[in-house]
């Protein structure tokens, strides 16, 4: 099987997540927004599902692997809804004009996360579409955590790289370097995996393109006045409406991926008279 022991690296990403988000989230669970909780729980569930899938197939337990795989139809819509909820919270903070950080970076983070959310949905749908092609199926699924690596490292790097730590509003400009270093690390990882699995390497090139698009739009469209107006307007849409729309979009994408594979033909020997 390709990508043996990938479950170990999925668990390592969870450990990195705890380190990255300890100051801003885990140490303040009681005061965190509901949208942050939903996003954290669904993201964790997704990584745990991929780890369990990797572990089960490594052990040769195909039956368990298939049963666990059905959870994709629940977790993907929930994770996508959680991502939309997190973007909504950022849009509200940006539009309030009372948060100095989001006043500078809110629209850029909004477009960054929008590309990530759509990219995640595309990768998950392609994993369903290629579920009978083992190497591609595995790569599409394992590419999704690389959309989390950038945001994780963007919070870790500034703590250990001199000159990148933000002490106050006067240092907000430094935030971009953490984002770019995290994104470039994810791109480097994707290209390294592509170099080792070129025959079924399309997923690694796809996630590279997604990360590049995020970084480019973060610095360009993210600062456009028109985009800021759209993003602030997004914050005025009722969260229930957005959650329903996200659920429908995710369900449609997964349905496309599932139906893209023809049904298995039944041989005459399998037909009982």
mmCIF file of C-alpha atoms in Angstrom:
data_model
loop_
_atom_site.group_PDB
_atom_site.id
_atom_site.type_symbol
_atom_site.label_atom_id
_atom_site.label_comp_id
_atom_site.label_asym_id
_atom_site.label_seq_id
_atom_site.Cartn_x
_atom_site.Cartn_y
_atom_site.Cartn_z
ATOM 1 C CA UNK A 1 0.000 0.000 0.000
ATOM 2 C CA UNK A 2 1.253 3.546 -0.735
ATOM 3 C CA UNK A 3 1.943 6.032 2.057
ATOM 4 C CA UNK A 4 2.405 3.433 4.773
ATOM 5 C CA UNK A 5 2.356 4.817 8.325
ATOM 6 C CA UNK A 6 0.730 8.049 7.124
ATOM 7 C CA UNK A 7 -1.454 7.825 10.231
ATOM 8 C CA UNK A 8 1.600 8.713 12.326
ATOM 9 C CA UNK A 9 2.051 11.993 10.454
ATOM 10 C CA UNK A 10 -1.654 12.780 10.828
ATOM 11 C CA UNK A 11 -1.301 12.440 14.593
ATOM 12 C CA UNK A 12 1.826 14.628 14.440
ATOM 13 C CA UNK A 13 -0.249 17.336 12.732
ATOM 14 C CA UNK A 14 -2.738 17.163 15.604
ATOM 15 C CA UNK A 15 0.108 17.633 18.087
ATOM 16 C CA UNK A 16 1.353 20.627 16.084
ATOM 17 C CA UNK A 17 -2.191 22.019 16.091
ATOM 18 C CA UNK A 18 -2.315 21.886 19.890
ATOM 19 C CA UNK A 19 1.011 23.729 20.071
ATOM 20 C CA UNK A 20 0.006 26.331 17.481
ATOM 21 C CA UNK A 21 -3.419 27.166 18.869
ATOM 22 C CA UNK A 22 -2.721 26.834 22.581
ATOM 23 C CA UNK A 23 -2.293 30.597 23.257
ATOM 24 C CA UNK A 24 -5.229 31.807 21.183
ATOM 25 C CA UNK A 25 -7.711 28.967 21.576
ATOM 26 C CA UNK A 26 -6.998 25.960 23.818
ATOM 27 C CA UNK A 27 -5.912 28.073 26.787
ATOM 28 C CA UNK A 28 -9.123 30.148 26.462
ATOM 29 C CA UNK A 29 -11.779 27.529 25.717
ATOM 30 C CA UNK A 30 -14.288 29.126 28.049
ATOM 31 C CA UNK A 31 -14.316 32.421 26.154
ATOM 32 C CA UNK A 32 -13.836 31.145 22.594
ATOM 33 C CA UNK A 33 -16.572 31.617 19.988
ATOM 34 C CA UNK A 34 -18.927 28.742 19.199
ATOM 35 C CA UNK A 35 -17.736 28.888 15.574
ATOM 36 C CA UNK A 36 -14.168 28.297 16.785
ATOM 37 C CA UNK A 37 -15.281 25.213 18.724
ATOM 38 C CA UNK A 38 -17.137 23.804 15.724
ATOM 39 C CA UNK A 39 -14.173 24.430 13.442
ATOM 40 C CA UNK A 40 -11.731 22.838 15.911
ATOM 41 C CA UNK A 41 -13.871 19.748 16.556
ATOM 42 C CA UNK A 42 -14.653 19.071 12.882
ATOM 43 C CA UNK A 43 -11.050 19.626 11.764
ATOM 44 C CA UNK A 44 -9.845 17.229 14.460
ATOM 45 C CA UNK A 45 -12.457 14.674 13.428
ATOM 46 C CA UNK A 46 -11.294 14.878 9.813
ATOM 47 C CA UNK A 47 -7.627 14.320 10.664
ATOM 48 C CA UNK A 48 -8.547 11.448 12.997
ATOM 49 C CA UNK A 49 -10.627 9.875 10.229
ATOM 50 C CA UNK A 50 -7.701 10.004 7.796
ATOM 51 C CA UNK A 51 -5.399 8.571 10.479
ATOM 52 C CA UNK A 52 -7.859 5.753 11.164
ATOM 53 C CA UNK A 53 -8.188 5.040 7.446
ATOM 54 C CA UNK A 54 -4.417 4.853 7.070
ATOM 55 C CA UNK A 55 -4.028 2.672 10.171
ATOM 56 C CA UNK A 56 -6.778 0.247 9.145
ATOM 57 C CA UNK A 57 -5.451 -0.278 5.618
ATOM 58 C CA UNK A 58 -1.878 -0.611 6.893
ATOM 59 C CA UNK A 59 -3.134 -3.472 9.053
ATOM 60 C CA UNK A 60 -4.893 -5.086 6.103
ATOM 61 C CA UNK A 61 -8.359 -4.548 7.573
ATOM 62 C CA UNK A 62 -10.184 -3.582 4.387
ATOM 63 C CA UNK A 63 -13.617 -4.135 5.889
ATOM 64 C CA UNK A 64 -12.957 -1.619 8.684
ATOM 65 C CA UNK A 65 -11.367 0.748 6.171
ATOM 66 C CA UNK A 66 -14.539 0.758 4.048
ATOM 67 C CA UNK A 67 -16.829 1.214 7.040
ATOM 68 C CA UNK A 68 -14.780 4.117 8.371
ATOM 69 C CA UNK A 69 -14.761 5.648 4.905
ATOM 70 C CA UNK A 70 -18.522 6.141 5.021
ATOM 71 C CA UNK A 71 -17.958 8.759 7.724
ATOM 72 C CA UNK A 72 -16.748 11.092 4.969
ATOM 73 C CA UNK A 73 -20.397 11.816 4.139
ATOM 74 C CA UNK A 74 -20.910 13.264 7.629
ATOM 75 C CA UNK A 75 -17.537 14.796 8.470
ATOM 76 C CA UNK A 76 -16.879 16.627 5.191
ATOM 77 C CA UNK A 77 -20.122 18.667 5.308
ATOM 78 C CA UNK A 78 -19.596 19.394 9.018
ATOM 79 C CA UNK A 79 -15.985 20.476 8.466
ATOM 80 C CA UNK A 80 -16.994 22.645 5.508
ATOM 81 C CA UNK A 81 -19.772 24.212 7.588
ATOM 82 C CA UNK A 82 -17.275 24.826 10.396
ATOM 83 C CA UNK A 83 -14.928 26.568 7.996
ATOM 84 C CA UNK A 84 -17.725 28.789 6.701
ATOM 85 C CA UNK A 85 -18.675 29.596 10.296
ATOM 86 C CA UNK A 86 -15.103 30.617 11.088
ATOM 87 C CA UNK A 87 -15.041 32.897 8.035
ATOM 88 C CA UNK A 88 -18.347 34.416 9.128
ATOM 89 C CA UNK A 89 -16.873 35.250 12.545
ATOM 90 C CA UNK A 90 -13.889 36.941 10.881
ATOM 91 C CA UNK A 91 -16.201 38.902 8.593
ATOM 92 C CA UNK A 92 -18.225 40.102 11.585
ATOM 93 C CA UNK A 93 -15.037 41.149 13.407
ATOM 94 C CA UNK A 94 -13.811 42.956 10.281
ATOM 95 C CA UNK A 95 -17.085 44.799 9.799
ATOM 96 C CA UNK A 96 -17.309 45.841 13.442
ATOM 97 C CA UNK A 97 -14.317 48.160 13.096
ATOM 98 C CA UNK A 98 -13.467 47.412 16.714
ATOM 99 C CA UNK A 99 -10.779 44.796 16.132
ATOM 100 C CA UNK A 100 -7.488 46.353 15.028
ATOM 101 C CA UNK A 101 -6.041 43.043 13.822
ATOM 102 C CA UNK A 102 -8.999 42.096 11.631
ATOM 103 C CA UNK A 103 -9.225 45.653 10.361
ATOM 104 C CA UNK A 104 -5.816 45.035 8.760
ATOM 105 C CA UNK A 105 -5.888 41.324 7.976
ATOM 106 C CA UNK A 106 -9.549 40.261 8.062
ATOM 107 C CA UNK A 107 -10.273 40.441 4.309
ATOM 108 C CA UNK A 108 -6.942 38.777 3.433
ATOM 109 C CA UNK A 109 -7.594 35.947 5.879
ATOM 110 C CA UNK A 110 -11.115 35.667 4.507
ATOM 111 C CA UNK A 111 -9.947 35.003 0.938
ATOM 112 C CA UNK A 112 -7.175 32.727 2.240
ATOM 113 C CA UNK A 113 -9.686 30.583 4.131
ATOM 114 C CA UNK A 114 -12.246 30.640 1.314
ATOM 115 C CA UNK A 115 -9.722 29.136 -1.104
ATOM 116 C CA UNK A 116 -8.752 26.547 1.524
ATOM 117 C CA UNK A 117 -12.380 25.548 2.156
ATOM 118 C CA UNK A 118 -13.187 25.165 -1.542
ATOM 119 C CA UNK A 119 -9.906 23.349 -2.107
ATOM 120 C CA UNK A 120 -10.671 20.929 0.727
ATOM 121 C CA UNK A 121 -14.072 20.149 -0.748
ATOM 122 C CA UNK A 122 -12.517 19.531 -4.161
ATOM 123 C CA UNK A 123 -9.823 17.209 -2.762
ATOM 124 C CA UNK A 124 -12.327 15.206 -0.709
ATOM 125 C CA UNK A 125 -14.639 14.844 -3.718
ATOM 126 C CA UNK A 126 -11.772 13.674 -5.915
ATOM 127 C CA UNK A 127 -10.882 11.073 -3.274
ATOM 128 C CA UNK A 128 -14.361 9.628 -3.720
ATOM 129 C CA UNK A 129 -14.135 9.817 -7.503
ATOM 130 C CA UNK A 130 -10.830 7.887 -7.469
ATOM 131 C CA UNK A 131 -11.734 5.486 -4.657
ATOM 132 C CA UNK A 132 -10.982 2.455 -6.825
ATOM 133 C CA UNK A 133 -7.526 3.758 -7.774
ATOM 134 C CA UNK A 134 -5.623 3.129 -4.562
ATOM 135 C CA UNK A 135 -2.629 5.450 -5.008
ATOM 136 C CA UNK A 136 -4.740 8.404 -6.183
ATOM 137 C CA UNK A 137 -7.427 7.830 -3.553
ATOM 138 C CA UNK A 138 -4.847 7.845 -0.773
ATOM 139 C CA UNK A 139 -3.059 10.919 -2.136
ATOM 140 C CA UNK A 140 -6.249 12.986 -2.506
ATOM 141 C CA UNK A 141 -7.129 12.299 1.132
ATOM 142 C CA UNK A 142 -3.617 12.842 2.482
ATOM 143 C CA UNK A 143 -3.309 16.111 0.554
ATOM 144 C CA UNK A 144 -6.065 17.693 2.662
ATOM 145 C CA UNK A 145 -3.933 18.093 5.832
ATOM 146 C CA UNK A 146 -1.496 20.196 3.807
ATOM 147 C CA UNK A 147 -4.198 22.867 3.758
ATOM 148 C CA UNK A 148 -3.892 22.958 7.556
ATOM 149 C CA UNK A 149 -0.093 22.945 7.714
ATOM 150 C CA UNK A 150 0.203 26.566 6.551
ATOM 151 C CA UNK A 151 -2.135 28.048 9.201
ATOM 152 C CA UNK A 152 -0.555 25.846 11.884
ATOM 153 C CA UNK A 153 3.022 26.855 11.090
ATOM 154 C CA UNK A 154 2.051 30.510 10.636
ATOM 155 C CA UNK A 155 1.392 30.515 14.382
ATOM 156 C CA UNK A 156 4.444 28.450 15.353
ATOM 157 C CA UNK A 157 7.168 30.087 13.265
ATOM 158 C CA UNK A 158 6.800 33.598 14.773
ATOM 159 C CA UNK A 159 7.468 32.216 18.255
ATOM 160 C CA UNK A 160 10.850 30.822 17.305
ATOM 161 C CA UNK A 161 12.084 33.009 14.443
ATOM 162 C CA UNK A 162 13.606 36.270 15.725
ATOM 163 C CA UNK A 163 11.875 39.402 14.516
ATOM 164 C CA UNK A 164 8.519 37.803 13.645
ATOM 165 C CA UNK A 165 6.822 37.907 17.039
ATOM 166 C CA UNK A 166 3.936 40.385 17.333
ATOM 167 C CA UNK A 167 3.895 42.317 20.592
ATOM 168 C CA UNK A 168 1.150 44.777 19.678
ATOM 169 C CA UNK A 169 -0.685 46.582 16.838
ATOM 170 C CA UNK A 170 2.572 48.161 15.726
ATOM 171 C CA UNK A 171 3.790 44.674 14.754
ATOM 172 C CA UNK A 172 0.722 43.554 12.781
ATOM 173 C CA UNK A 173 2.651 43.901 9.523
ATOM 174 C CA UNK A 174 4.804 40.948 10.621
ATOM 175 C CA UNK A 175 1.796 38.631 10.425
ATOM 176 C CA UNK A 176 2.173 38.174 6.667
ATOM 177 C CA UNK A 177 5.581 36.524 7.027
ATOM 178 C CA UNK A 178 4.229 33.746 9.210
ATOM 179 C CA UNK A 179 1.482 33.117 6.651
ATOM 180 C CA UNK A 180 3.954 32.952 3.772
ATOM 181 C CA UNK A 181 6.490 30.792 5.583
ATOM 182 C CA UNK A 182 3.766 28.362 6.620
ATOM 183 C CA UNK A 183 2.326 28.216 3.117
ATOM 184 C CA UNK A 184 5.720 27.760 1.478
ATOM 185 C CA UNK A 185 6.504 24.918 3.882
ATOM 186 C CA UNK A 186 3.256 23.185 2.887
ATOM 187 C CA UNK A 187 4.148 23.681 -0.785
ATOM 188 C CA UNK A 188 7.632 22.239 -0.225
ATOM 189 C CA UNK A 189 6.110 19.183 1.455
ATOM 190 C CA UNK A 190 3.639 18.697 -1.400
ATOM 191 C CA UNK A 191 6.336 18.950 -4.061
ATOM 192 C CA UNK A 192 8.555 16.507 -2.156
ATOM 193 C CA UNK A 193 5.702 13.998 -2.051
ATOM 194 C CA UNK A 194 5.034 14.566 -5.747
ATOM 195 C CA UNK A 195 8.711 13.846 -6.530
ATOM 196 C CA UNK A 196 8.360 10.469 -4.799
ATOM 197 C CA UNK A 197 4.959 9.524 -6.260
ATOM 198 C CA UNK A 198 4.863 11.044 -9.719
ATOM 199 C CA UNK A 199 2.726 8.331 -11.327
ATOM 200 C CA UNK A 200 -0.185 9.246 -9.098
ATOM 201 C CA UNK A 201 1.076 12.697 -8.191
ATOM 202 C CA UNK A 202 -1.820 14.871 -9.402
ATOM 203 C CA UNK A 203 -3.157 15.436 -5.849
ATOM 204 C CA UNK A 204 0.191 16.856 -4.701
ATOM 205 C CA UNK A 205 0.301 19.265 -7.631
ATOM 206 C CA UNK A 206 -3.322 20.228 -6.940
ATOM 207 C CA UNK A 207 -2.670 21.055 -3.291
ATOM 208 C CA UNK A 208 0.445 22.979 -4.347
ATOM 209 C CA UNK A 209 -1.719 25.084 -6.670
ATOM 210 C CA UNK A 210 -4.275 25.655 -3.904
ATOM 211 C CA UNK A 211 -1.599 26.845 -1.472
ATOM 212 C CA UNK A 212 -0.039 29.120 -4.089
ATOM 213 C CA UNK A 213 -3.443 30.609 -4.901
ATOM 214 C CA UNK A 214 -4.022 31.285 -1.213
ATOM 215 C CA UNK A 215 -0.740 33.148 -0.825
ATOM 216 C CA UNK A 216 -1.213 35.189 -4.006
ATOM 217 C CA UNK A 217 -4.790 36.229 -3.218
ATOM 218 C CA UNK A 218 -3.850 36.949 0.397
ATOM 219 C CA UNK A 219 -1.531 39.728 -0.827
ATOM 220 C CA UNK A 220 -3.578 40.972 -3.800
ATOM 221 C CA UNK A 221 -7.364 40.551 -3.731
ATOM 222 C CA UNK A 222 -7.227 40.543 0.069
ATOM 223 C CA UNK A 223 -6.417 44.255 0.019
ATOM 224 C CA UNK A 224 -8.942 45.246 -2.643
ATOM 225 C CA UNK A 225 -11.698 47.551 -1.430
ATOM 226 C CA UNK A 226 -14.333 45.675 -3.424
ATOM 227 C CA UNK A 227 -13.406 42.370 -1.787
ATOM 228 C CA UNK A 228 -13.504 43.933 1.683
ATOM 229 C CA UNK A 229 -17.028 45.181 0.972
ATOM 230 C CA UNK A 230 -18.086 41.690 -0.128
ATOM 231 C CA UNK A 231 -16.450 40.100 2.902
ATOM 232 C CA UNK A 232 -18.097 42.511 5.347
ATOM 233 C CA UNK A 233 -21.459 41.874 3.641
ATOM 234 C CA UNK A 234 -20.840 38.138 4.122
ATOM 235 C CA UNK A 235 -20.771 38.822 7.849
ATOM 236 C CA UNK A 236 -24.335 40.193 7.682
ATOM 237 C CA UNK A 237 -25.783 36.973 6.240
ATOM 238 C CA UNK A 238 -27.491 34.891 8.950
ATOM 239 C CA UNK A 239 -25.214 32.058 10.042
ATOM 240 C CA UNK A 240 -28.067 29.542 9.696
ATOM 241 C CA UNK A 241 -28.414 30.423 6.012
ATOM 242 C CA UNK A 242 -24.683 30.045 5.456
ATOM 243 C CA UNK A 243 -24.600 26.713 7.304
ATOM 244 C CA UNK A 244 -27.445 25.354 5.173
ATOM 245 C CA UNK A 245 -25.775 26.545 1.973
ATOM 246 C CA UNK A 246 -22.454 24.994 3.012
ATOM 247 C CA UNK A 247 -24.136 21.685 3.819
ATOM 248 C CA UNK A 248 -25.896 21.596 0.441
ATOM 249 C CA UNK A 249 -22.700 22.498 -1.446
ATOM 250 C CA UNK A 250 -20.708 19.805 0.380
ATOM 251 C CA UNK A 251 -23.413 17.190 -0.189
ATOM 252 C CA UNK A 252 -23.553 18.039 -3.897
ATOM 253 C CA UNK A 253 -19.761 17.785 -4.269
ATOM 254 C CA UNK A 254 -19.640 14.431 -2.486
ATOM 255 C CA UNK A 255 -22.563 13.113 -4.497
ATOM 256 C CA UNK A 256 -20.732 14.052 -7.688
ATOM 257 C CA UNK A 257 -17.601 12.236 -6.510
ATOM 258 C CA UNK A 258 -19.547 9.145 -5.547
ATOM 259 C CA UNK A 259 -21.631 8.982 -8.732
ATOM 260 C CA UNK A 260 -18.601 9.602 -10.958
ATOM 261 C CA UNK A 261 -17.602 5.966 -10.455
ATOM 262 C CA UNK A 262 -19.708 3.467 -12.460
ATOM 263 C CA UNK A 263 -21.436 0.758 -10.466
ATOM 264 C CA UNK A 264 -19.620 -2.551 -10.411
ATOM 265 C CA UNK A 265 -20.894 -5.030 -12.952
ATOM 266 C CA UNK A 266 -22.302 -8.259 -11.619
ATOM 267 C CA UNK A 267 -20.848 -11.313 -13.313
ATOM 268 C CA UNK A 268 -23.196 -14.157 -14.379
ATOM 269 C CA UNK A 269 -21.594 -16.381 -11.744
ATOM 270 C CA UNK A 270 -22.746 -13.972 -9.028
ATOM 271 C CA UNK A 271 -26.375 -14.038 -10.132
ATOM 272 C CA UNK A 272 -28.531 -16.506 -8.238
ATOM 273 C CA UNK A 273 -31.459 -18.098 -10.018
#
